[in-house]
JSON list of C-alpha atoms in Angstrom, two decimals:
[
{"chain": "A", "resi": 1, "resn": "MET", "atom": "CA", "xyz": [22.74, -11.14, -71.73]},
{"chain": "A", "resi": 2, "resn": "ASN", "atom": "CA", "xyz": [25.54, -11.92, -74.84]},
{"chain": "A", "resi": 3, "resn": "ASN", "atom": "CA", "xyz": [26.85, -8.77, -74.18]},
{"chain": "A", "resi": 4, "resn": "SER", "atom": "CA", "xyz": [27.36, -8.61, -70.29]},
{"chain": "A", "resi": 5, "resn": "LYS", "atom": "CA", "xyz": [30.59, -8.15, -69.36]},
{"chain": "A", "resi": 6, "resn": "PRO", "atom": "CA", "xyz": [31.71, -11.28, -67.10]},
{"chain": "A", "resi": 7, "resn": "ILE", "atom": "CA", "xyz": [32.93, -12.43, -63.77]},
{"chain": "A", "resi": 8, "resn": "ALA", "atom": "CA", "xyz": [36.61, -13.29, -64.06]},
{"chain": "A", "resi": 9, "resn": "ILE", "atom": "CA", "xyz": [37.17, -16.58, -62.02]},
{"chain": "A", "resi": 10, "resn": "ILE", "atom": "CA", "xyz": [41.29, -16.97, -61.54]},
{"chain": "A", "resi": 11, "resn": "LYS", "atom": "CA", "xyz": [41.44, -20.20, -61.10]},
{"chain": "A", "resi": 12, "resn": "THR", "atom": "CA", "xyz": [44.95, -21.12, -58.80]},
{"chain": "A", "resi": 13, "resn": "GLY", "atom": "CA", "xyz": [44.49, -24.38, -57.92]},
{"chain": "A", "resi": 14, "resn": "SER", "atom": "CA", "xyz": [42.31, -27.48, -58.35]},
{"chain": "A", "resi": 15, "resn": "THR", "atom": "CA", "xyz": [40.79, -30.10, -55.56]},
{"chain": "A", "resi": 16, "resn": "TYR", "atom": "CA", "xyz": [42.13, -33.34, -55.17]},
{"chain": "A", "resi": 17, "resn": "PRO", "atom": "CA", "xyz": [41.38, -35.41, -58.14]},
{"chain": "A", "resi": 18, "resn": "GLN", "atom": "CA", "xyz": [38.87, -37.98, -55.94]},
{"chain": "A", "resi": 19, "resn": "ILE", "atom": "CA", "xyz": [36.90, -34.99, -54.95]},
{"chain": "A", "resi": 20, "resn": "SER", "atom": "CA", "xyz": [36.94, -33.16, -59.07]},
{"chain": "A", "resi": 21, "resn": "ASN", "atom": "CA", "xyz": [35.66, -36.70, -60.41]},
{"chain": "A", "resi": 22, "resn": "HIS", "atom": "CA", "xyz": [32.33, -36.55, -57.94]},
{"chain": "A", "resi": 23, "resn": "TYR", "atom": "CA", "xyz": [31.90, -33.30, -57.23]},
{"chain": "A", "resi": 24, "resn": "GLY", "atom": "CA", "xyz": [33.63, -30.94, -59.82]},
{"chain": "A", "resi": 25, "resn": "ASP", "atom": "CA", "xyz": [36.40, -28.52, -59.01]},
{"chain": "A", "resi": 26, "resn": "PHE", "atom": "CA", "xyz": [36.56, -25.24, -57.20]},
{"chain": "A", "resi": 27, "resn": "GLU", "atom": "CA", "xyz": [35.11, -22.93, -60.39]},
{"chain": "A", "resi": 28, "resn": "GLU", "atom": "CA", "xyz": [32.68, -25.07, -60.71]},
{"chain": "A", "resi": 29, "resn": "TRP", "atom": "CA", "xyz": [31.04, -24.77, -57.06]},
{"chain": "A", "resi": 30, "resn": "ILE", "atom": "CA", "xyz": [31.82, -20.92, -57.51]},
{"chain": "A", "resi": 31, "resn": "SER", "atom": "CA", "xyz": [29.91, -20.53, -60.47]},
{"chain": "A", "resi": 32, "resn": "ARG", "atom": "CA", "xyz": [27.06, -22.21, -59.02]},
{"chain": "A", "resi": 33, "resn": "GLY", "atom": "CA", "xyz": [26.91, -19.77, -55.94]},
{"chain": "A", "resi": 34, "resn": "LEU", "atom": "CA", "xyz": [26.87, -17.26, -58.32]},
{"chain": "A", "resi": 35, "resn": "GLY", "atom": "CA", "xyz": [24.00, -18.06, -59.42]},
{"chain": "A", "resi": 36, "resn": "GLY", "atom": "CA", "xyz": [24.28, -16.95, -63.16]},
{"chain": "A", "resi": 37, "resn": "SER", "atom": "CA", "xyz": [23.97, -13.66, -63.09]},
{"chain": "A", "resi": 38, "resn": "ALA", "atom": "CA", "xyz": [26.81, -12.75, -65.70]},
{"chain": "A", "resi": 39, "resn": "PRO", "atom": "CA", "xyz": [28.99, -15.34, -67.76]},
{"chain": "A", "resi": 40, "resn": "ILE", "atom": "CA", "xyz": [32.28, -17.13, -66.40]},
{"chain": "A", "resi": 41, "resn": "TRP", "atom": "CA", "xyz": [35.48, -16.17, -67.15]},
{"chain": "A", "resi": 42, "resn": "VAL", "atom": "CA", "xyz": [37.96, -18.92, -66.21]},
{"chain": "A", "resi": 43, "resn": "ILE", "atom": "CA", "xyz": [41.59, -17.77, -65.70]},
{"chain": "A", "resi": 44, "resn": "ASN", "atom": "CA", "xyz": [43.94, -20.45, -65.23]},
{"chain": "A", "resi": 45, "resn": "ALA", "atom": "CA", "xyz": [46.79, -18.60, -63.89]},
{"chain": "A", "resi": 46, "resn": "PRO", "atom": "CA", "xyz": [49.22, -21.60, -62.92]},
{"chain": "A", "resi": 47, "resn": "GLN", "atom": "CA", "xyz": [48.90, -22.70, -66.26]},
{"chain": "A", "resi": 48, "resn": "GLY", "atom": "CA", "xyz": [50.28, -19.18, -67.23]},
{"chain": "A", "resi": 49, "resn": "ASP", "atom": "CA", "xyz": [46.50, -18.28, -68.66]},
{"chain": "A", "resi": 50, "resn": "ALA", "atom": "CA", "xyz": [46.66, -14.32, -69.52]},
{"chain": "A", "resi": 51, "resn": "MET", "atom": "CA", "xyz": [45.64, -11.55, -66.91]},
{"chain": "A", "resi": 52, "resn": "PRO", "atom": "CA", "xyz": [42.37, -10.19, -68.19]},
{"chain": "A", "resi": 53, "resn": "ASP", "atom": "CA", "xyz": [41.69, -5.92, -69.35]},
{"chain": "A", "resi": 54, "resn": "PRO", "atom": "CA", "xyz": [40.16, -5.09, -65.78]},
{"chain": "A", "resi": 55, "resn": "SER", "atom": "CA", "xyz": [37.69, -2.69, -67.52]},
{"chain": "A", "resi": 56, "resn": "GLU", "atom": "CA", "xyz": [36.08, -5.71, -69.40]},
{"chain": "A", "resi": 57, "resn": "LEU", "atom": "CA", "xyz": [35.28, -7.58, -66.48]},
{"chain": "A", "resi": 58, "resn": "ALA", "atom": "CA", "xyz": [32.11, -7.27, -64.27]},
{"chain": "A", "resi": 59, "resn": "GLY", "atom": "CA", "xyz": [33.88, -8.58, -61.20]},
{"chain": "A", "resi": 60, "resn": "VAL", "atom": "CA", "xyz": [36.36, -10.98, -60.08]},
{"chain": "A", "resi": 61, "resn": "VAL", "atom": "CA", "xyz": [36.68, -13.60, -57.49]},
{"chain": "A", "resi": 62, "resn": "ILE", "atom": "CA", "xyz": [39.95, -15.40, -56.76]},
{"chain": "A", "resi": 63, "resn": "THR", "atom": "CA", "xyz": [39.83, -19.19, -55.85]},
{"chain": "A", "resi": 64, "resn": "GLY", "atom": "CA", "xyz": [41.66, -21.38, -53.16]},
{"chain": "A", "resi": 65, "resn": "SER", "atom": "CA", "xyz": [44.57, -23.37, -53.78]},
{"chain": "A", "resi": 66, "resn": "HIS", "atom": "CA", "xyz": [46.54, -26.23, -52.48]},
{"chain": "A", "resi": 67, "resn": "ALA", "atom": "CA", "xyz": [49.64, -23.67, -52.95]},
{"chain": "A", "resi": 68, "resn": "MET", "atom": "CA", "xyz": [51.24, -21.73, -50.14]},
{"chain": "A", "resi": 69, "resn": "VAL", "atom": "CA", "xyz": [51.05, -18.14, -51.01]},
{"chain": "A", "resi": 70, "resn": "THR", "atom": "CA", "xyz": [54.90, -18.22, -49.23]},
{"chain": "A", "resi": 71, "resn": "GLU", "atom": "CA", "xyz": [56.06, -20.10, -51.95]},
{"chain": "A", "resi": 72, "resn": "HIS", "atom": "CA", "xyz": [55.89, -16.98, -54.01]},
{"chain": "A", "resi": 73, "resn": "ALA", "atom": "CA", "xyz": [55.68, -19.28, -57.30]},
{"chain": "A", "resi": 74, "resn": "SER", "atom": "CA", "xyz": [56.11, -16.67, -60.45]},
{"chain": "A", "resi": 75, "resn": "TRP", "atom": "CA", "xyz": [52.72, -17.15, -61.25]},
{"chain": "A", "resi": 76, "resn": "MET", "atom": "CA", "xyz": [51.07, -15.93, -57.92]},
{"chain": "A", "resi": 77, "resn": "THR", "atom": "CA", "xyz": [53.83, -13.14, -58.14]},
{"chain": "A", "resi": 78, "resn": "VAL", "atom": "CA", "xyz": [51.78, -11.96, -61.68]},
{"chain": "A", "resi": 79, "resn": "VAL", "atom": "CA", "xyz": [48.53, -12.17, -60.09]},
{"chain": "A", "resi": 80, "resn": "MET", "atom": "CA", "xyz": [49.42, -10.34, -56.92]},
{"chain": "A", "resi": 81, "resn": "ARG", "atom": "CA", "xyz": [50.71, -7.84, -59.14]},
{"chain": "A", "resi": 82, "resn": "TRP", "atom": "CA", "xyz": [47.53, -7.74, -61.12]},
{"chain": "A", "resi": 83, "resn": "LEU", "atom": "CA", "xyz": [45.01, -7.45, -58.58]},
{"chain": "A", "resi": 84, "resn": "TYR", "atom": "CA", "xyz": [47.15, -4.69, -56.89]},
{"chain": "A", "resi": 85, "resn": "ARG", "atom": "CA", "xyz": [46.75, -2.64, -60.13]},
{"chain": "A", "resi": 86, "resn": "THR", "atom": "CA", "xyz": [43.33, -3.69, -60.90]},
{"chain": "A", "resi": 87, "resn": "ILE", "atom": "CA", "xyz": [42.50, -2.55, -57.22]},
{"chain": "A", "resi": 88, "resn": "HIS", "atom": "CA", "xyz": [43.98, 0.59, -57.42]},
{"chain": "A", "resi": 89, "resn": "GLN", "atom": "CA", "xyz": [43.28, 1.63, -61.53]},
{"chain": "A", "resi": 90, "resn": "GLN", "atom": "CA", "xyz": [39.43, 0.28, -60.75]},
{"chain": "A", "resi": 91, "resn": "PRO", "atom": "CA", "xyz": [38.20, 0.66, -57.51]},
{"chain": "A", "resi": 92, "resn": "SER", "atom": "CA", "xyz": [34.55, 0.30, -58.23]},
{"chain": "A", "resi": 93, "resn": "LEU", "atom": "CA", "xyz": [35.15, -3.47, -59.87]},
{"chain": "A", "resi": 94, "resn": "PRO", "atom": "CA", "xyz": [33.76, -5.83, -57.25]},
{"chain": "A", "resi": 95, "resn": "VAL", "atom": "CA", "xyz": [36.80, -8.33, -56.05]},
{"chain": "A", "resi": 96, "resn": "LEU", "atom": "CA", "xyz": [36.16, -11.28, -53.67]},
{"chain": "A", "resi": 97, "resn": "GLY", "atom": "CA", "xyz": [39.30, -13.82, -52.66]},
{"chain": "A", "resi": 98, "resn": "LEU", "atom": "CA", "xyz": [38.67, -17.21, -51.43]},
{"chain": "A", "resi": 99, "resn": "CYS", "atom": "CA", "xyz": [40.93, -18.96, -49.05]},
{"chain": "A", "resi": 100, "resn": "PHE", "atom": "CA", "xyz": [44.37, -18.62, -51.00]},
{"chain": "A", "resi": 101, "resn": "GLY", "atom": "CA", "xyz": [42.22, -16.16, -52.90]},
{"chain": "A", "resi": 102, "resn": "HIS", "atom": "CA", "xyz": [42.17, -14.62, -49.46]},
{"chain": "A", "resi": 103, "resn": "GLN", "atom": "CA", "xyz": [45.51, -14.59, -48.56]},
{"chain": "A", "resi": 104, "resn": "LEU", "atom": "CA", "xyz": [47.01, -13.54, -51.73]},
{"chain": "A", "resi": 105, "resn": "LEU", "atom": "CA", "xyz": [45.00, -10.85, -52.26]},
{"chain": "A", "resi": 106, "resn": "ALA", "atom": "CA", "xyz": [45.90, -9.67, -48.71]},
{"chain": "A", "resi": 107, "resn": "GLU", "atom": "CA", "xyz": [49.57, -10.02, -49.82]},
{"chain": "A", "resi": 108, "resn": "ALA", "atom": "CA", "xyz": [49.21, -8.13, -52.82]},
{"chain": "A", "resi": 109, "resn": "LEU", "atom": "CA", "xyz": [47.70, -5.33, -50.29]},
{"chain": "A", "resi": 110, "resn": "GLY", "atom": "CA", "xyz": [50.37, -5.60, -48.21]},
{"chain": "A", "resi": 111, "resn": "GLY", "atom": "CA", "xyz": [49.03, -7.49, -45.61]},
{"chain": "A", "resi": 112, "resn": "GLU", "atom": "CA", "xyz": [51.29, -10.53, -44.26]},
{"chain": "A", "resi": 113, "resn": "VAL", "atom": "CA", "xyz": [50.70, -14.19, -44.91]},
{"chain": "A", "resi": 114, "resn": "ALA", "atom": "CA", "xyz": [52.33, -16.99, -42.88]},
{"chain": "A", "resi": 115, "resn": "ASP", "atom": "CA", "xyz": [52.15, -20.41, -41.12]},
{"chain": "A", "resi": 116, "resn": "ASN", "atom": "CA", "xyz": [49.22, -20.37, -38.91]},
{"chain": "A", "resi": 117, "resn": "PRO", "atom": "CA", "xyz": [51.03, -20.88, -35.27]},
{"chain": "A", "resi": 118, "resn": "MET", "atom": "CA", "xyz": [48.11, -23.40, -34.25]},
{"chain": "A", "resi": 119, "resn": "GLY", "atom": "CA", "xyz": [48.51, -25.28, -37.21]},
{"chain": "A", "resi": 120, "resn": "ILE", "atom": "CA", "xyz": [45.66, -26.73, -39.85]},
{"chain": "A", "resi": 121, "resn": "GLU", "atom": "CA", "xyz": [42.38, -25.71, -39.27]},
{"chain": "A", "resi": 122, "resn": "VAL", "atom": "CA", "xyz": [39.68, -27.48, -40.96]},
{"chain": "A", "resi": 123, "resn": "GLY", "atom": "CA", "xyz": [35.99, -28.62, -40.68]},
{"chain": "A", "resi": 124, "resn": "THR", "atom": "CA", "xyz": [33.00, -26.79, -39.81]},
{"chain": "A", "resi": 125, "resn": "VAL", "atom": "CA", "xyz": [33.90, -23.82, -37.65]},
{"chain": "A", "resi": 126, "resn": "ALA", "atom": "CA", "xyz": [31.99, -21.04, -35.46]},
{"chain": "A", "resi": 127, "resn": "LEU", "atom": "CA", "xyz": [33.09, -17.29, -36.39]},
{"chain": "A", "resi": 128, "resn": "ARG", "atom": "CA", "xyz": [32.46, -13.75, -34.54]},
{"chain": "A", "resi": 129, "resn": "LEU", "atom": "CA", "xyz": [31.73, -11.39, -36.98]},
{"chain": "A", "resi": 130, "resn": "THR", "atom": "CA", "xyz": [33.04, -7.71, -35.64]},
{"chain": "A", "resi": 131, "resn": "GLN", "atom": "CA", "xyz": [31.03, -4.72, -36.10]},
{"chain": "A", "resi": 132, "resn": "ALA", "atom": "CA", "xyz": [32.52, -4.00, -39.39]},
{"chain": "A", "resi": 133, "resn": "GLY", "atom": "CA", "xyz": [31.03, -7.48, -40.12]},
{"chain": "A", "resi": 134, "resn": "HIS", "atom": "CA", "xyz": [27.72, -7.00, -38.51]},
{"chain": "A", "resi": 135, "resn": "GLN", "atom": "CA", "xyz": [27.36, -3.79, -41.09]},
{"chain": "A", "resi": 136, "resn": "ASP", "atom": "CA", "xyz": [29.02, -5.21, -44.07]},
{"chain": "A", "resi": 137, "resn": "ALA", "atom": "CA", "xyz": [27.24, -5.90, -47.35]},
{"chain": "A", "resi": 138, "resn": "LEU", "atom": "CA", "xyz": [28.14, -9.60, -47.45]},
{"chain": "A", "resi": 139, "resn": "LEU", "atom": "CA", "xyz": [29.49, -10.89, -44.09]},
{"chain": "A", "resi": 140, "resn": "SER", "atom": "CA", "xyz": [25.92, -9.33, -42.41]},
{"chain": "A", "resi": 141, "resn": "ALA", "atom": "CA", "xyz": [24.20, -12.20, -43.95]},
{"chain": "A", "resi": 142, "resn": "MET", "atom": "CA", "xyz": [26.06, -14.93, -41.88]},
{"chain": "A", "resi": 143, "resn": "GLU", "atom": "CA", "xyz": [25.67, -12.69, -38.45]},
{"chain": "A", "resi": 144, "resn": "ASN", "atom": "CA", "xyz": [22.67, -15.17, -37.22]},
{"chain": "A", "resi": 145, "resn": "HIS", "atom": "CA", "xyz": [24.70, -18.45, -38.31]},
{"chain": "A", "resi": 146, "resn": "PRO", "atom": "CA", "xyz": [28.44, -17.35, -38.17]},
{"chain": "A", "resi": 147, "resn": "TRP", "atom": "CA", "xyz": [29.32, -21.07, -39.44]},
{"chain": "A", "resi": 148, "resn": "ALA", "atom": "CA", "xyz": [31.81, -21.82, -42.65]},
{"chain": "A", "resi": 149, "resn": "GLN", "atom": "CA", "xyz": [33.50, -24.42, -43.92]},
{"chain": "A", "resi": 150, "resn": "VAL", "atom": "CA", "xyz": [37.70, -24.07, -43.76]},
{"chain": "A", "resi": 151, "resn": "VAL", "atom": "CA", "xyz": [40.94, -25.80, -44.51]},
{"chain": "A", "resi": 152, "resn": "HIS", "atom": "CA", "xyz": [43.86, -24.32, -44.32]},
{"chain": "A", "resi": 153, "resn": "LYS", "atom": "CA", "xyz": [47.19, -24.22, -42.72]},
{"chain": "A", "resi": 154, "resn": "GLN", "atom": "CA", "xyz": [48.63, -20.54, -43.46]},
{"chain": "A", "resi": 155, "resn": "SER", "atom": "CA", "xyz": [46.70, -17.48, -42.47]},
{"chain": "A", "resi": 156, "resn": "VAL", "atom": "CA", "xyz": [46.83, -13.48, -42.97]},
{"chain": "A", "resi": 157, "resn": "LEU", "atom": "CA", "xyz": [48.62, -12.78, -39.96]},
{"chain": "A", "resi": 158, "resn": "THR", "atom": "CA", "xyz": [48.90, -8.74, -40.43]},
{"chain": "A", "resi": 159, "resn": "PRO", "atom": "CA", "xyz": [45.36, -7.65, -42.55]},
{"chain": "A", "resi": 160, "resn": "PRO", "atom": "CA", "xyz": [46.40, -5.08, -45.57]},
{"chain": "A", "resi": 161, "resn": "PRO", "atom": "CA", "xyz": [46.73, -1.52, -44.28]},
{"chain": "A", "resi": 162, "resn": "GLY", "atom": "CA", "xyz": [43.62, 0.70, -43.90]},
{"chain": "A", "resi": 163, "resn": "ALA", "atom": "CA", "xyz": [41.39, -2.98, -44.47]},
{"chain": "A", "resi": 164, "resn": "ALA", "atom": "CA", "xyz": [38.48, -3.69, -42.07]},
{"chain": "A", "resi": 165, "resn": "VAL", "atom": "CA", "xyz": [38.34, -6.93, -40.19]},
{"chain": "A", "resi": 166, "resn": "LEU", "atom": "CA", "xyz": [35.41, -8.36, -40.91]},
{"chain": "A", "resi": 167, "resn": "ALA", "atom": "CA", "xyz": [35.21, -11.61, -38.97]},
{"chain": "A", "resi": 168, "resn": "SER", "atom": "CA", "xyz": [37.19, -13.49, -36.26]},
{"chain": "A", "resi": 169, "resn": "ASN", "atom": "CA", "xyz": [37.67, -16.91, -34.43]},
{"chain": "A", "resi": 170, "resn": "VAL", "atom": "CA", "xyz": [40.24, -17.93, -31.74]},
{"chain": "A", "resi": 171, "resn": "HIS", "atom": "CA", "xyz": [42.25, -19.85, -34.44]},
{"chain": "A", "resi": 172, "resn": "ASP", "atom": "CA", "xyz": [42.02, -17.05, -36.98]},
{"chain": "A", "resi": 173, "resn": "ALA", "atom": "CA", "xyz": [42.09, -13.09, -35.83]},
{"chain": "A", "resi": 174, "resn": "CYS", "atom": "CA", "xyz": [41.36, -12.23, -39.77]},
{"chain": "A", "resi": 175, "resn": "GLN", "atom": "CA", "xyz": [38.64, -14.89, -41.09]},
{"chain": "A", "resi": 176, "resn": "ALA", "atom": "CA", "xyz": [37.36, -11.85, -43.30]},
{"chain": "A", "resi": 177, "resn": "PHE", "atom": "CA", "xyz": [38.52, -8.10, -44.72]},
{"chain": "A", "resi": 178, "resn": "ARG", "atom": "CA", "xyz": [37.12, -5.51, -46.71]},
{"chain": "A", "resi": 179, "resn": "TYR", "atom": "CA", "xyz": [39.43, -3.29, -48.11]},
{"chain": "A", "resi": 180, "resn": "GLY", "atom": "CA", "xyz": [37.94, 0.22, -49.88]},
{"chain": "A", "resi": 181, "resn": "ASP", "atom": "CA", "xyz": [34.53, -0.32, -50.44]},
{"chain": "A", "resi": 182, "resn": "CYS", "atom": "CA", "xyz": [34.24, -3.58, -52.84]},
{"chain": "A", "resi": 183, "resn": "VAL", "atom": "CA", "xyz": [36.84, -5.87, -52.54]},
{"chain": "A", "resi": 184, "resn": "TRP", "atom": "CA", "xyz": [36.89, -8.54, -49.71]},
{"chain": "A", "resi": 185, "resn": "GLY", "atom": "CA", "xyz": [38.83, -11.47, -48.71]},
{"chain": "A", "resi": 186, "resn": "VAL", "atom": "CA", "xyz": [37.08, -14.62, -46.62]},
{"chain": "A", "resi": 187, "resn": "GLN", "atom": "CA", "xyz": [39.84, -17.27, -45.25]},
{"chain": "A", "resi": 188, "resn": "PHE", "atom": "CA", "xyz": [36.82, -19.77, -45.53]},
{"chain": "A", "resi": 189, "resn": "HIS", "atom": "CA", "xyz": [35.08, -21.61, -48.19]},
{"chain": "A", "resi": 190, "resn": "PRO", "atom": "CA", "xyz": [31.41, -20.18, -49.46]},
{"chain": "A", "resi": 191, "resn": "GLU", "atom": "CA", "xyz": [31.73, -22.72, -52.33]},
{"chain": "A", "resi": 192, "resn": "PHE", "atom": "CA", "xyz": [32.13, -25.55, -49.97]},
{"chain": "A", "resi": 193, "resn": "SER", "atom": "CA", "xyz": [29.16, -27.69, -49.43]},
{"chain": "A", "resi": 194, "resn": "ALA", "atom": "CA", "xyz": [29.03, -30.27, -46.43]},
{"chain": "A", "resi": 195, "resn": "ASP", "atom": "CA", "xyz": [29.39, -33.09, -48.64]},
{"chain": "A", "resi": 196, "resn": "VAL", "atom": "CA", "xyz": [32.83, -31.60, -50.23]},
{"chain": "A", "resi": 197, "resn": "MET", "atom": "CA", "xyz": [33.95, -30.36, -46.70]},
{"chain": "A", "resi": 198, "resn": "ARG", "atom": "CA", "xyz": [33.34, -34.48, -45.49]},
{"chain": "A", "resi": 199, "resn": "ALA", "atom": "CA", "xyz": [35.65, -35.57, -48.41]},
{"chain": "A", "resi": 200, "resn": "TYR", "atom": "CA", "xyz": [38.41, -32.95, -48.25]},
{"chain": "A", "resi": 201, "resn": "LEU", "atom": "CA", "xyz": [38.62, -34.26, -44.26]},
{"chain": "A", "resi": 202, "resn": "GLN", "atom": "CA", "xyz": [38.27, -37.68, -45.40]},
{"chain": "A", "resi": 203, "resn": "ALA", "atom": "CA", "xyz": [41.12, -36.84, -47.80]},
{"chain": "A", "resi": 204, "resn": "LEU", "atom": "CA", "xyz": [43.30, -35.35, -45.75]},
{"chain": "A", "resi": 205, "resn": "SER", "atom": "CA", "xyz": [43.81, -38.23, -43.69]},
{"chain": "A", "resi": 206, "resn": "GLY", "atom": "CA", "xyz": [46.42, -39.83, -42.99]},
{"chain": "A", "resi": 207, "resn": "ASP", "atom": "CA", "xyz": [48.29, -36.66, -44.41]},
{"chain": "A", "resi": 208, "resn": "SER", "atom": "CA", "xyz": [47.61, -33.32, -42.33]},
{"chain": "A", "resi": 209, "resn": "LEU", "atom": "CA", "xyz": [45.01, -35.49, -40.03]},
{"chain": "A", "resi": 210, "resn": "THR", "atom": "CA", "xyz": [44.66, -38.99, -38.26]},
{"chain": "A", "resi": 211, "resn": "GLN", "atom": "CA", "xyz": [41.62, -40.77, -38.91]},
{"chain": "A", "resi": 212, "resn": "GLN", "atom": "CA", "xyz": [40.54, -40.13, -35.27]},
{"chain": "A", "resi": 213, "resn": "GLN", "atom": "CA", "xyz": [40.68, -36.25, -35.86]},
{"chain": "A", "resi": 214, "resn": "VAL", "atom": "CA", "xyz": [38.76, -37.08, -39.15]},
{"chain": "A", "resi": 215, "resn": "ASP", "atom": "CA", "xyz": [35.80, -38.59, -37.09]},
{"chain": "A", "resi": 216, "resn": "THR", "atom": "CA", "xyz": [35.77, -35.64, -34.74]},
{"chain": "A", "resi": 217, "resn": "TYR", "atom": "CA", "xyz": [35.57, -33.29, -37.23]},
{"chain": "A", "resi": 218, "resn": "LEU", "atom": "CA", "xyz": [32.98, -34.97, -38.92]},
{"chain": "A", "resi": 219, "resn": "GLN", "atom": "CA", "xyz": [30.51, -34.81, -36.50]},
{"chain": "A", "resi": 220, "resn": "ASP", "atom": "CA", "xyz": [30.04, -31.09, -36.59]},
{"chain": "A", "resi": 221, "resn": "VAL", "atom": "CA", "xyz": [30.25, -31.13, -40.26]},
{"chain": "A", "resi": 222, "resn": "CYS", "atom": "CA", "xyz": [26.75, -29.42, -41.69]},
{"chain": "A", "resi": 223, "resn": "GLU", "atom": "CA", "xyz": [25.51, -27.13, -44.24]},
{"chain": "A", "resi": 224, "resn": "CYS", "atom": "CA", "xyz": [26.19, -23.04, -43.83]},
{"chain": "A", "resi": 225, "resn": "ASP", "atom": "CA", "xyz": [23.68, -21.81, -46.12]},
{"chain": "A", "resi": 226, "resn": "ASP", "atom": "CA", "xyz": [24.56, -18.38, -44.75]},
{"chain": "A", "resi": 227, "resn": "ALA", "atom": "CA", "xyz": [27.76, -18.59, -45.63]},
{"chain": "A", "resi": 228, "resn": "SER", "atom": "CA", "xyz": [27.17, -20.00, -48.89]},
{"chain": "A", "resi": 229, "resn": "SER", "atom": "CA", "xyz": [25.09, -17.35, -49.44]},
{"chain": "A", "resi": 230, "resn": "ILE", "atom": "CA", "xyz": [27.77, -14.83, -49.94]},
{"chain": "A", "resi": 231, "resn": "LEU", "atom": "CA", "xyz": [28.42, -15.81, -53.73]},
{"chain": "A", "resi": 232, "resn": "ALA", "atom": "CA", "xyz": [24.94, -14.86, -54.46]},
{"chain": "A", "resi": 233, "resn": "SER", "atom": "CA", "xyz": [25.20, -11.42, -52.40]},
{"chain": "A", "resi": 234, "resn": "PHE", "atom": "CA", "xyz": [28.81, -10.51, -54.24]},
{"chain": "A", "resi": 235, "resn": "ALA", "atom": "CA", "xyz": [27.11, -11.95, -57.94]},
{"chain": "A", "resi": 236, "resn": "ARG", "atom": "CA", "xyz": [24.01, -9.26, -56.47]},
{"chain": "A", "resi": 237, "resn": "LEU", "atom": "CA", "xyz": [26.63, -6.54, -56.19]},
{"chain": "A", "resi": 238, "resn": "ILE", "atom": "CA", "xyz": [28.00, -6.74, -59.26]},
{"chain": "A", "resi": 239, "resn": "LEU", "atom": "CA", "xyz": [24.54, -6.24, -60.94]},
{"chain": "A", "resi": 240, "resn": "PRO", "atom": "CA", "xyz": [25.57, -2.46, -61.98]},
{"chain": "A", "resi": 241, "resn": "GLN", "atom": "CA", "xyz": [28.63, -3.63, -63.78]},
{"chain": "A", "resi": 242, "resn": "VAL", "atom": "CA", "xyz": [27.32, -6.83, -65.63]},
{"chain": "A", "resi": 243, "resn": "ALA", "atom": "CA", "xyz": [25.40, -4.44, -68.70]}
]
């Protein structure tokens, strides 16, 4: 394992301090979900960490963030340019974007990201898999229990040209997409446990949500084991790349 290629976790932000103090941060949840199949290399993009040589990687996961893609911060441009080059120069390298990472990936590949006209989507929600989703190497794991944890104000309004939409719901027409054979974006959070989702709802009380809304959403929060399994499935897909 010492000679294995690492999975790069592109860290694009952090959770709230009151959550990280108790549960840890995005990269820790993702690392646990991946299951230790390869070493982890965390690249803190907002802090200016240098982007890695894609040939040295077994796979890439892009985290969520409290930032907005439409802010067009300079570090976002760096990551998007790196993603575009990586995906087109290393087409066999598995890449997975989560929430903000899903949106950043979509914009890098020519899609459109903006505020969702329906506003914030948060809590445990139901998804609908498309025909492509039912046949997909990652999303098909959710077909019997298509529920997932979400918290986002912006969405992929137009997927990248040539991408296959894998999941949707009433709130969001592109909850997941695949580009090529091994690049995925999912608007939901497979790394979130039910406890983390509850903590997010409480953190949003008085800001994006009223306490009454929080109380309502809390009633529906549950573990989403099938959605969470996407990370382990992604790790299994990259095993041929690890050695």
